[in-house]
């Protein structure tokens, strides 16, 4: 392969990556706003600033794009708990996980709302993903918490229900942002308020398992 051919190949690959990224961002917003049935490939292409055929070329059917978007959102959430494998300090692990989930609710609100819509609809497109990916992930995190409980590092709790509580609380800041805005005099939480909210959620989660914020910060 000549240098010119390599440059052309690299250029095409760069264009592909850029277009794929733009389509995924646009699709996350459109699906969250319109739902799967209401969203159109044409609108997604328009938001992304790419020709409609490009969407089909890169992703295939609308359902394939939908799954790619929503599984991508969840994948980021799952990786937010990698710290459970990286530390033997439960306070640090929980603090990092909750803080990451809160930050993701703020930076990727459309993704959280899209997930909520899919779950509220009975997860028609994601049953296999829930069974094959999310459930094994949850069970692996449960085993870590149960080991820490057995070692006396945490107060006895039902690990699964603790995770349900964390999911519901952190994602609330995306899924119910309109309600939060109204309660906040019609304005989104500013940076200071959001950090206060995050610290409060972390503190409540840690206290629920017999820890405190000072231990997590140590």
Coordinates of C-alpha atoms in Angstrom, one line a residue:
X1 CA 0.0 0.0 0.0
X2 CA 1.4 3.4 -1.1
X3 CA 1.7 6.4 1.3
X4 CA -1.0 8.1 -0.8
X5 CA -3.3 5.1 -0.5
X6 CA -2.7 5.0 3.3
X7 CA -3.6 8.7 3.6
X8 CA -6.8 8.2 1.6
X9 CA -7.7 5.2 3.7
X10 CA -7.0 7.1 6.9
X11 CA -9.0 10.1 5.6
X12 CA -12.0 7.9 4.8
X13 CA -11.8 6.2 8.2
X14 CA -11.7 9.6 9.9
X15 CA -14.8 10.8 8.0
X16 CA -16.6 7.5 8.9
X17 CA -15.8 8.0 12.6
X18 CA -17.0 11.6 12.5
X19 CA -20.2 10.7 10.8
X20 CA -20.9 7.8 13.1
X21 CA -20.3 10.0 16.1
X22 CA -22.6 12.7 14.8
X23 CA -25.4 10.2 14.0
X24 CA -25.2 8.6 17.4
X25 CA -25.5 11.9 19.2
X26 CA -28.4 13.0 17.0
X27 CA -30.1 9.7 17.4
X28 CA -29.8 9.7 21.2
X29 CA -31.6 13.1 21.3
X30 CA -34.3 12.3 18.7
X31 CA -35.2 8.9 20.1
X32 CA -35.4 10.4 23.6
X33 CA -37.7 13.2 22.3
X34 CA -39.9 11.1 20.0
X35 CA -39.6 7.5 21.1
X36 CA -38.8 4.7 18.7
X37 CA -42.0 4.9 16.7
X38 CA -42.0 8.7 16.5
X39 CA -38.4 9.1 15.5
X40 CA -37.6 9.0 11.8
X41 CA -34.3 8.3 10.1
X42 CA -34.8 11.4 8.1
X43 CA -35.0 13.6 11.3
X44 CA -31.9 11.9 12.8
X45 CA -30.0 12.5 9.6
X46 CA -31.1 16.1 9.5
X47 CA -30.0 16.7 13.2
X48 CA -26.7 15.0 12.4
X49 CA -26.1 17.0 9.3
X50 CA -25.6 13.9 7.1
X51 CA -27.5 12.5 4.1
X52 CA -30.2 10.1 5.1
X53 CA -28.6 7.2 3.1
X54 CA -25.5 7.5 5.3
X55 CA -27.5 6.5 8.4
X56 CA -28.6 3.3 6.7
X57 CA -25.1 2.7 5.4
X58 CA -23.5 3.0 8.8
X59 CA -26.2 1.4 11.0
X60 CA -28.7 -0.5 8.8
X61 CA -32.3 -0.5 10.0
X62 CA -33.7 2.1 12.5
X63 CA -34.0 -0.7 15.1
X64 CA -30.3 -1.4 14.8
X65 CA -29.4 2.2 15.4
X66 CA -31.8 2.4 18.3
X67 CA -30.2 -0.6 20.0
X68 CA -26.8 0.7 19.3
X69 CA -27.7 4.0 21.0
X70 CA -29.4 2.6 24.0
X71 CA -26.9 -0.1 24.6
X72 CA -24.1 2.5 24.4
X73 CA -25.8 4.5 27.1
X74 CA -26.1 1.5 29.4
X75 CA -22.5 0.4 28.7
X76 CA -21.2 3.7 30.0
X77 CA -23.3 3.3 33.2
X78 CA -22.0 -0.2 33.7
X79 CA -18.4 0.9 33.3
X80 CA -19.0 3.5 36.0
X81 CA -18.9 0.7 38.5
X82 CA -15.5 -0.6 37.3
X83 CA -14.1 0.8 40.6
X84 CA -15.7 -2.1 42.4
X85 CA -13.0 -4.2 40.8
X86 CA -10.2 -1.7 41.4
X87 CA -10.4 -1.1 45.1
X88 CA -11.1 -3.0 48.3
X89 CA -12.5 0.2 49.9
X90 CA -16.4 0.1 49.7
X91 CA -16.7 3.8 50.5
X92 CA -14.5 4.8 47.6
X93 CA -16.2 2.3 45.3
X94 CA -19.7 3.5 46.1
X95 CA -18.8 7.2 46.2
X96 CA -17.1 7.0 42.7
X97 CA -20.0 5.0 41.3
X98 CA -22.8 7.3 42.5
X99 CA -20.8 10.4 41.6
X100 CA -20.3 9.0 38.1
X101 CA -24.0 8.1 37.7
X102 CA -25.0 11.6 38.8
X103 CA -22.5 13.3 36.4
X104 CA -23.8 11.1 33.5
X105 CA -27.4 12.1 34.3
X106 CA -26.3 15.7 33.8
X107 CA -24.1 15.2 30.8
X108 CA -26.2 12.6 29.0
X109 CA -29.8 13.4 30.0
X110 CA -31.3 12.2 26.7
X111 CA -29.7 8.8 27.1
X112 CA -31.1 8.4 30.5
X113 CA -34.6 9.4 29.3
X114 CA -34.4 7.1 26.4
X115 CA -33.5 4.2 28.7
X116 CA -36.5 5.2 30.9
X117 CA -38.8 5.2 28.0
X118 CA -37.7 1.8 26.9
X119 CA -38.0 0.3 30.4
X120 CA -41.5 1.9 30.9
X121 CA -42.6 0.3 27.6
X122 CA -41.6 -3.1 28.8
X123 CA -38.1 -3.2 27.2
X124 CA -39.5 -4.5 23.9
X125 CA -36.1 -4.1 22.1
X126 CA -33.8 -4.9 25.0
X127 CA -35.0 -8.1 26.7
X128 CA -32.0 -10.0 25.5
X129 CA -29.6 -7.2 26.5
X130 CA -31.0 -7.1 30.0
X131 CA -30.7 -10.8 30.4
X132 CA -27.4 -11.3 28.7
X133 CA -25.5 -8.2 29.8
X134 CA -27.2 -6.1 32.6
X135 CA -28.2 -9.0 34.8
X136 CA -24.8 -10.7 34.8
X137 CA -23.2 -7.3 35.5
X138 CA -25.6 -6.7 38.5
X139 CA -24.9 -10.2 39.9
X140 CA -21.1 -9.6 39.7
X141 CA -21.5 -6.3 41.6
X142 CA -23.7 -8.0 44.1
X143 CA -21.0 -10.5 44.8
X144 CA -18.5 -7.8 45.6
X145 CA -20.9 -6.1 48.0
X146 CA -21.8 -9.3 49.7
X147 CA -18.2 -10.1 50.2
X148 CA -17.6 -6.7 51.8
X149 CA -20.7 -7.3 54.0
X150 CA -19.3 -10.7 55.1
X151 CA -15.9 -9.0 55.9
X152 CA -17.7 -6.5 58.1
X153 CA -16.9 -3.6 55.9
X154 CA -20.6 -2.8 55.2
X155 CA -23.8 -3.0 57.2
X156 CA -26.0 -5.9 56.0
X157 CA -28.2 -4.8 53.1
X158 CA -29.9 -6.5 50.1
X159 CA -27.4 -5.5 47.5
X160 CA -29.8 -5.7 44.6
X161 CA -32.2 -3.3 46.2
X162 CA -29.4 -0.9 47.0
X163 CA -28.5 -0.8 43.3
X164 CA -32.1 -0.2 42.4
X165 CA -32.2 2.7 44.7
X166 CA -29.0 4.2 43.3
X167 CA -30.3 3.8 39.7
X168 CA -33.6 5.5 40.5
X169 CA -32.1 8.3 42.5
X170 CA -29.2 9.2 40.1
X171 CA -31.3 8.9 37.0
X172 CA -34.0 11.1 38.5
X173 CA -31.9 14.1 37.8
X174 CA -32.2 13.4 34.1
X175 CA -35.6 11.8 33.8
X176 CA -37.4 14.3 36.0
X177 CA -35.4 17.4 35.1
X178 CA -38.5 19.3 34.2
X179 CA -39.9 18.7 37.7
X180 CA -36.6 19.7 39.3
X181 CA -36.5 22.9 37.3
X182 CA -40.0 23.9 38.4
X183 CA -39.1 23.3 42.1
X184 CA -35.9 25.3 41.5
X185 CA -37.8 28.5 40.6
X186 CA -38.0 27.5 36.9
X187 CA -34.2 27.1 36.5
X188 CA -32.0 24.1 36.1
X189 CA -29.7 23.4 39.0
X190 CA -26.6 25.5 38.8
X191 CA -23.1 23.9 39.3
X192 CA -23.2 24.6 43.0
X193 CA -26.6 23.2 43.5
X194 CA -25.8 20.1 41.5
X195 CA -22.7 19.4 43.5
X196 CA -24.8 19.8 46.7
X197 CA -27.3 17.3 45.3
X198 CA -24.5 14.9 44.4
X199 CA -22.9 15.1 47.8
X200 CA -26.3 14.6 49.4
X201 CA -27.1 11.5 47.4
X202 CA -23.6 10.1 48.1
X203 CA -23.9 10.7 51.8
X204 CA -27.4 9.0 51.9
X205 CA -26.1 6.0 50.0
X206 CA -23.1 5.6 52.3
X207 CA -25.1 6.1 55.5
X208 CA -27.5 3.4 54.3
X209 CA -24.7 0.8 54.4
X210 CA -23.1 2.1 57.6
X211 CA -20.5 4.4 56.0
X212 CA -20.1 8.2 55.9
X213 CA -18.9 10.9 53.5
X214 CA -15.7 11.5 55.4
X215 CA -14.7 7.8 55.1
X216 CA -15.2 8.0 51.3
X217 CA -13.1 11.1 51.0
X218 CA -10.3 9.8 53.1

